[in-house]
Amino acid sequence: MGKRIIVALDGMSEEKAIEIAEMLKGEVWGFKVNDLLDTMGPRQCLRTFRRYGNVMADPKLCDIPNTMSNRSRAYFGDSEERAQGLVIAPDILTIMACAGIDGMRAVVEQRNEFFSYTEIAAVTVLTSISEEECNLIFGGPVKSKVLEFARTALIAGCDALVCSPQELVFLNQFPELQRLTKITPGIRPEGVSAQDQKRINTPYQAILNGADLLVIGRAITQAKNPLEAVQTINEEIAEAGIEK
Ligand code: C5P
């Protein structure tokens, strides 16, 4: 069975992140880097973590189209690497759907220009945002906003969506959205604290509801034994019995 866990290497030193990646390589789909992109720089960060599996770069780009385009370039390669025929890029790169269609399209166009294999994933409504807060920020309920963002991401040419496991069944009712890879954070195995996350579900339920990939951070990285935590979640995923 294909691996489905993306381990979020958040809030730790480069050394600690490498130690965890070394421990979990082969057991997971890959690793998500966020604040490490800032401390290490995107190029060095990508070069380091691709040794341990696939890499999801999660800078959540959100700006005017020209700036999104400029910032995304750092993820698709530099001239020195290209001269050597190397393409070092993330397998997935995140951008914010609320940046709008032109901003998302600017990043998709950069990716195409670089002939990169990177899937562009649009983040819809963060899983830490509650129903009430979504109304305040975006002026509508979570489901309708996630649907709106998903449709604009599709128009912009994105390949994947980041949403909570609670919106999966709803989104998959729309045939046009079925071809987008669904990536879901907000995953908490039974009995693990939700912390700052609001719209959560278990790994088993998320897979059953149609998630392709599960982003899991603290439930693994702060476990006493991260390898054991991954193996338990992998068993739970296998129980759902949905092959990818
Ligand atoms: O530790 P935890 O499992 O809550 O980590 C979830 C990760 O997923 C964090 O790195 C967070 O930035 C990211 N994320 C999220 N909600 C989104 C998109 C990304 O929690 N909608």
Tab-separated table of C-alpha atoms and ligand atoms in Angstrom:
chain	number	residue	atom	x	y	z
A	1	MET	CA	0.000	0.000	0.000
A	2	GLY	CA	1.315	3.466	-0.899
A	3	LYS	CA	2.367	5.625	1.986
A	4	ARG	CA	-0.035	8.428	2.880
A	5	ILE	CA	1.514	10.317	5.801
A	6	ILE	CA	3.270	13.654	5.381
A	7	VAL	CA	5.131	14.461	8.601
A	8	ALA	CA	5.086	18.194	9.416
A	9	LEU	CA	8.576	19.095	10.654
A	10	ASP	CA	7.413	22.215	12.492
A	11	GLY	CA	9.112	24.313	15.150
A	12	MET	CA	12.328	22.345	15.520
A	13	SER	CA	15.993	22.774	14.721
A	14	GLU	CA	17.480	21.512	11.467
A	15	GLU	CA	19.337	18.805	13.429
A	16	LYS	CA	16.176	17.570	15.168
A	17	ALA	CA	14.232	17.590	11.872
A	18	ILE	CA	16.950	15.519	10.180
A	19	GLU	CA	16.941	13.082	13.100
A	20	ILE	CA	13.164	12.576	12.754
A	21	ALA	CA	13.341	12.316	8.947
A	22	GLU	CA	16.102	9.717	9.246
A	23	MET	CA	14.012	7.734	11.745
A	24	LEU	CA	10.802	7.797	9.641
A	25	LYS	CA	12.119	7.508	6.067
A	26	GLY	CA	10.470	4.681	4.131
A	27	GLU	CA	7.526	4.599	6.576
A	28	VAL	CA	5.872	7.791	5.304
A	29	TRP	CA	5.105	9.535	1.977
A	30	GLY	CA	7.439	12.346	2.959
A	31	PHE	CA	8.001	15.505	4.979
A	32	LYS	CA	6.437	18.948	5.128
A	33	VAL	CA	8.705	21.921	5.739
A	34	ASN	CA	7.435	25.307	6.795
A	35	ASP	CA	9.525	27.388	9.241
A	36	LEU	CA	12.634	25.412	8.179
A	37	LEU	CA	12.250	27.075	4.755
A	38	ASP	CA	12.891	30.399	6.496
A	39	THR	CA	15.785	29.316	8.659
A	40	MET	CA	17.573	27.144	6.071
A	41	GLY	CA	16.435	28.899	2.894
A	42	PRO	CA	14.306	27.015	0.329
A	43	ARG	CA	17.190	25.618	-1.763
A	44	GLN	CA	19.161	24.147	1.131
A	45	CYS	CA	15.986	22.894	2.799
A	46	LEU	CA	14.823	21.072	-0.351
A	47	ARG	CA	18.267	19.593	-1.016
A	48	THR	CA	18.395	18.268	2.562
A	49	PHE	CA	14.957	16.713	3.000
A	50	ARG	CA	14.522	15.153	-0.446
A	51	ARG	CA	17.113	12.597	0.739
A	52	TYR	CA	14.495	11.193	3.118
A	53	GLY	CA	11.362	11.054	0.947
A	54	ASN	CA	8.997	13.361	-0.894
A	55	VAL	CA	8.910	16.998	0.162
A	56	MET	CA	5.944	19.305	0.620
A	57	ALA	CA	7.124	22.916	0.835
A	58	ASP	CA	4.558	24.875	2.821
A	59	PRO	CA	5.306	28.612	2.595
A	60	LYS	CA	1.553	29.294	1.991
A	61	LEU	CA	2.342	32.039	-0.507
A	62	CYS	CA	-0.250	34.811	-0.406
A	63	ASP	CA	0.384	38.146	-2.113
A	64	ILE	CA	-0.248	40.100	-5.292
A	65	PRO	CA	0.346	37.996	-8.468
A	66	ASN	CA	3.740	39.546	-9.330
A	67	THR	CA	5.103	38.902	-5.838
A	68	MET	CA	3.717	35.361	-5.713
A	69	SER	CA	5.415	34.683	-9.020
A	70	ASN	CA	8.730	36.109	-7.772
A	71	ARG	CA	8.630	34.209	-4.493
A	72	SER	CA	7.688	30.900	-6.095
A	73	ARG	CA	10.818	30.929	-8.277
A	74	ALA	CA	13.028	30.040	-5.328
A	75	TYR	CA	11.214	26.700	-5.094
A	76	PHE	CA	11.655	25.612	-8.700
A	77	GLY	CA	15.434	25.748	-8.958
A	78	ASP	CA	18.399	28.063	-9.324
A	79	SER	CA	20.537	28.748	-12.361
A	80	GLU	CA	23.563	26.844	-11.034
A	81	GLU	CA	21.576	23.661	-10.485
A	82	ARG	CA	19.884	24.027	-13.861
A	83	ALA	CA	23.254	24.402	-15.593
A	84	GLN	CA	24.119	20.991	-14.128
A	85	GLY	CA	20.839	19.571	-15.422
A	86	LEU	CA	19.442	19.237	-11.894
A	87	VAL	CA	15.798	19.835	-11.060
A	88	ILE	CA	15.453	20.153	-7.317
A	89	ALA	CA	11.921	21.178	-6.477
A	90	PRO	CA	9.314	20.214	-3.908
A	91	ASP	CA	6.809	17.502	-4.827
A	92	ILE	CA	4.095	19.822	-3.482
A	93	LEU	CA	4.150	23.612	-2.998
A	94	THR	CA	1.413	25.436	-1.064
A	95	ILE	CA	-0.185	28.761	-1.900
A	96	MET	CA	-3.218	30.455	-0.323
A	97	ALA	CA	-6.421	30.261	-2.354
A	98	CYS	CA	-7.552	33.566	-0.785
A	99	ALA	CA	-4.774	35.279	-2.809
A	100	GLY	CA	-7.193	34.979	-5.745
A	101	ILE	CA	-7.167	33.363	-9.175
A	102	ASP	CA	-4.463	35.556	-10.748
A	103	GLY	CA	-2.063	35.038	-7.840
A	104	MET	CA	-2.505	31.257	-7.947
A	105	ARG	CA	-2.178	31.245	-11.732
A	106	ALA	CA	1.088	33.228	-11.529
A	107	VAL	CA	2.629	30.394	-9.486
A	108	VAL	CA	1.252	27.698	-11.800
A	109	GLU	CA	2.789	29.576	-14.755
A	110	GLN	CA	6.207	29.761	-13.055
A	111	ARG	CA	6.032	26.036	-12.401
A	112	ASN	CA	5.215	25.399	-16.062
A	113	GLU	CA	8.015	27.669	-17.246
A	114	PHE	CA	10.519	25.726	-15.150
A	115	PHE	CA	9.053	22.398	-16.409
A	116	SER	CA	8.898	21.385	-12.773
A	117	TYR	CA	7.077	18.278	-11.536
A	118	THR	CA	5.764	20.200	-8.515
A	119	GLU	CA	2.062	19.903	-7.706
A	120	ILE	CA	0.639	23.272	-6.701
A	121	ALA	CA	-1.651	22.911	-3.684
A	122	ALA	CA	-4.146	25.622	-2.777
A	123	VAL	CA	-4.834	26.024	0.932
A	124	THR	CA	-8.549	26.688	1.446
A	125	VAL	CA	-9.677	27.540	5.008
A	126	LEU	CA	-7.008	26.757	7.637
A	127	THR	CA	-7.956	23.846	9.890
A	128	SER	CA	-7.358	26.057	12.942
A	129	ILE	CA	-10.256	28.330	11.895
A	130	SER	CA	-13.672	27.655	13.428
A	131	GLU	CA	-17.068	28.067	11.759
A	132	GLU	CA	-17.649	31.326	13.600
A	133	GLU	CA	-14.249	32.773	12.697
A	134	CYS	CA	-14.680	31.765	9.050
A	135	ASN	CA	-17.871	33.797	8.981
A	136	LEU	CA	-16.024	36.786	10.404
A	137	ILE	CA	-12.991	36.546	8.098
A	138	PHE	CA	-14.463	35.293	4.838
A	139	GLY	CA	-18.127	36.225	5.290
A	140	GLY	CA	-19.608	32.745	4.995
A	141	PRO	CA	-19.745	29.223	6.415
A	142	VAL	CA	-16.691	26.958	6.087
A	143	LYS	CA	-18.175	24.560	3.529
A	144	SER	CA	-19.288	27.245	1.088
A	145	LYS	CA	-15.949	29.065	1.401
A	146	VAL	CA	-13.941	25.864	0.909
A	147	LEU	CA	-16.030	25.070	-2.180
A	148	GLU	CA	-15.510	28.577	-3.548
A	149	PHE	CA	-11.738	28.371	-2.957
A	150	ALA	CA	-11.595	24.880	-4.493
A	151	ARG	CA	-13.333	26.071	-7.644
A	152	THR	CA	-11.079	29.103	-8.017
A	153	ALA	CA	-8.028	26.866	-7.474
A	154	LEU	CA	-9.230	24.619	-10.289
A	155	ILE	CA	-9.728	27.584	-12.619
A	156	ALA	CA	-6.182	28.782	-11.780
A	157	GLY	CA	-4.760	25.372	-12.771
A	158	CYS	CA	-3.822	24.062	-9.320
A	159	ASP	CA	-3.344	20.320	-8.839
A	160	ALA	CA	-4.193	19.833	-5.188
A	161	LEU	CA	-6.261	21.186	-2.321
A	162	VAL	CA	-5.497	21.512	1.358
A	163	CYS	CA	-8.676	21.278	3.429
A	164	SER	CA	-9.867	19.808	6.703
A	165	PRO	CA	-10.933	16.146	6.820
A	166	GLN	CA	-14.418	17.399	7.675
A	167	GLU	CA	-14.988	18.883	4.196
A	168	LEU	CA	-13.895	15.884	2.122
A	169	VAL	CA	-17.219	14.136	1.617
A	170	PHE	CA	-18.873	17.422	0.709
A	171	LEU	CA	-16.147	18.368	-1.813
A	172	ASN	CA	-16.081	14.965	-3.476
A	173	GLN	CA	-19.759	15.348	-4.396
A	174	PHE	CA	-18.619	17.774	-7.086
A	175	PRO	CA	-17.258	15.784	-10.052
A	176	GLU	CA	-15.049	18.623	-11.286
A	177	LEU	CA	-13.169	18.633	-7.958
A	178	GLN	CA	-12.483	14.909	-7.888
A	179	ARG	CA	-9.294	15.175	-9.914
A	180	LEU	CA	-7.636	17.438	-7.323
A	181	THR	CA	-5.347	15.662	-4.845
A	182	LYS	CA	-6.858	16.152	-1.355
A	183	ILE	CA	-4.346	16.875	1.374
A	184	THR	CA	-5.705	17.109	4.914
A	185	PRO	CA	-4.063	18.485	8.040
A	186	GLY	CA	-6.071	18.590	11.287
A	187	ILE	CA	-5.452	14.873	11.855
A	188	ARG	CA	-5.599	13.584	15.408
A	189	PRO	CA	-5.620	9.874	16.318
A	190	GLU	CA	-8.200	8.989	19.048
A	191	GLY	CA	-7.173	10.387	22.421
A	192	VAL	CA	-4.617	12.911	21.114
A	193	SER	CA	-5.221	16.578	22.038
A	194	ALA	CA	-6.580	18.893	19.302
A	195	GLN	CA	-4.255	21.733	20.465
A	196	ASP	CA	-4.853	24.782	18.229
A	197	GLN	CA	-6.686	22.778	15.547
A	198	LYS	CA	-10.494	23.128	15.329
A	199	ARG	CA	-11.729	21.104	12.354
A	200	ILE	CA	-10.146	17.701	13.041
A	201	ASN	CA	-10.715	13.998	12.416
A	202	THR	CA	-8.935	10.674	12.918
A	203	PRO	CA	-6.596	9.191	10.263
A	204	TYR	CA	-9.035	6.306	9.657
A	205	GLN	CA	-12.006	8.623	9.088
A	206	ALA	CA	-10.025	11.048	6.908
A	207	ILE	CA	-8.953	8.229	4.564
A	208	LEU	CA	-12.468	6.788	4.500
A	209	ASN	CA	-13.809	10.237	3.597
A	210	GLY	CA	-11.460	10.502	0.602
A	211	ALA	CA	-8.179	12.074	1.741
A	212	ASP	CA	-5.209	11.242	-0.504
A	213	LEU	CA	-2.498	12.458	1.873
A	214	LEU	CA	-2.563	13.234	5.606
A	215	VAL	CA	-0.408	16.002	7.087
A	216	ILE	CA	0.421	15.057	10.653
A	217	GLY	CA	2.741	17.088	12.845
A	218	ARG	CA	2.682	17.096	16.604
A	219	ALA	CA	0.837	13.766	17.016
A	220	ILE	CA	4.000	12.183	15.551
A	221	THR	CA	6.868	14.572	16.269
A	222	GLN	CA	5.931	15.039	19.937
A	223	ALA	CA	5.148	11.365	20.538
A	224	LYS	CA	7.453	9.487	22.911
A	225	ASN	CA	8.300	7.192	20.029
A	226	PRO	CA	7.610	8.856	16.635
A	227	LEU	CA	8.306	5.625	14.708
A	228	GLU	CA	5.755	3.714	16.768
A	229	ALA	CA	3.237	6.551	16.325
A	230	VAL	CA	3.708	6.361	12.527
A	231	GLN	CA	3.356	2.585	12.487
A	232	THR	CA	0.122	2.754	14.497
A	233	ILE	CA	-1.316	5.387	12.141
A	234	ASN	CA	-0.198	3.353	9.092
A	235	GLU	CA	-2.143	0.376	10.492
A	236	GLU	CA	-5.193	2.576	11.019
A	237	ILE	CA	-4.894	3.825	7.419
A	238	ALA	CA	-4.608	0.259	6.111
A	239	GLU	CA	-7.769	-0.692	8.054
A	240	ALA	CA	-9.716	1.847	6.015
A	241	GLY	CA	-8.831	-0.405	3.060
A	242	ILE	CA	-8.721	2.308	0.413
A	243	GLU	CA	-5.786	1.843	-2.003
A	244	LYS	CA	-4.211	4.754	-3.851
B	1	C5P	O1	0.870	19.532	14.408
B	1	C5P	P1	-0.272	19.468	13.441
B	1	C5P	O2	-0.601	18.056	12.999
B	1	C5P	O3	-1.476	20.239	13.898
B	1	C5P	O4	0.319	20.205	12.142
B	1	C5P	C1	-0.457	20.506	11.031
B	1	C5P	C2	0.370	21.173	9.980
B	1	C5P	O5	-0.471	21.441	8.864
B	1	C5P	C3	0.998	22.514	10.357
B	1	C5P	O6	2.287	22.532	9.753
B	1	C5P	C4	0.128	23.574	9.710
B	1	C5P	O7	0.876	24.673	9.267
B	1	C5P	C5	-0.431	22.818	8.510
B	1	C5P	N1	-1.735	23.261	7.999
B	1	C5P	C6	-2.903	23.272	8.755
B	1	C5P	N2	-4.098	23.665	8.185
B	1	C5P	C7	-4.142	24.024	6.888
B	1	C5P	C8	-2.966	23.990	6.125
B	1	C5P	C9	-1.779	23.587	6.716
B	1	C5P	O8	-2.867	22.907	9.936
B	1	C5P	N3	-5.279	24.327	6.316
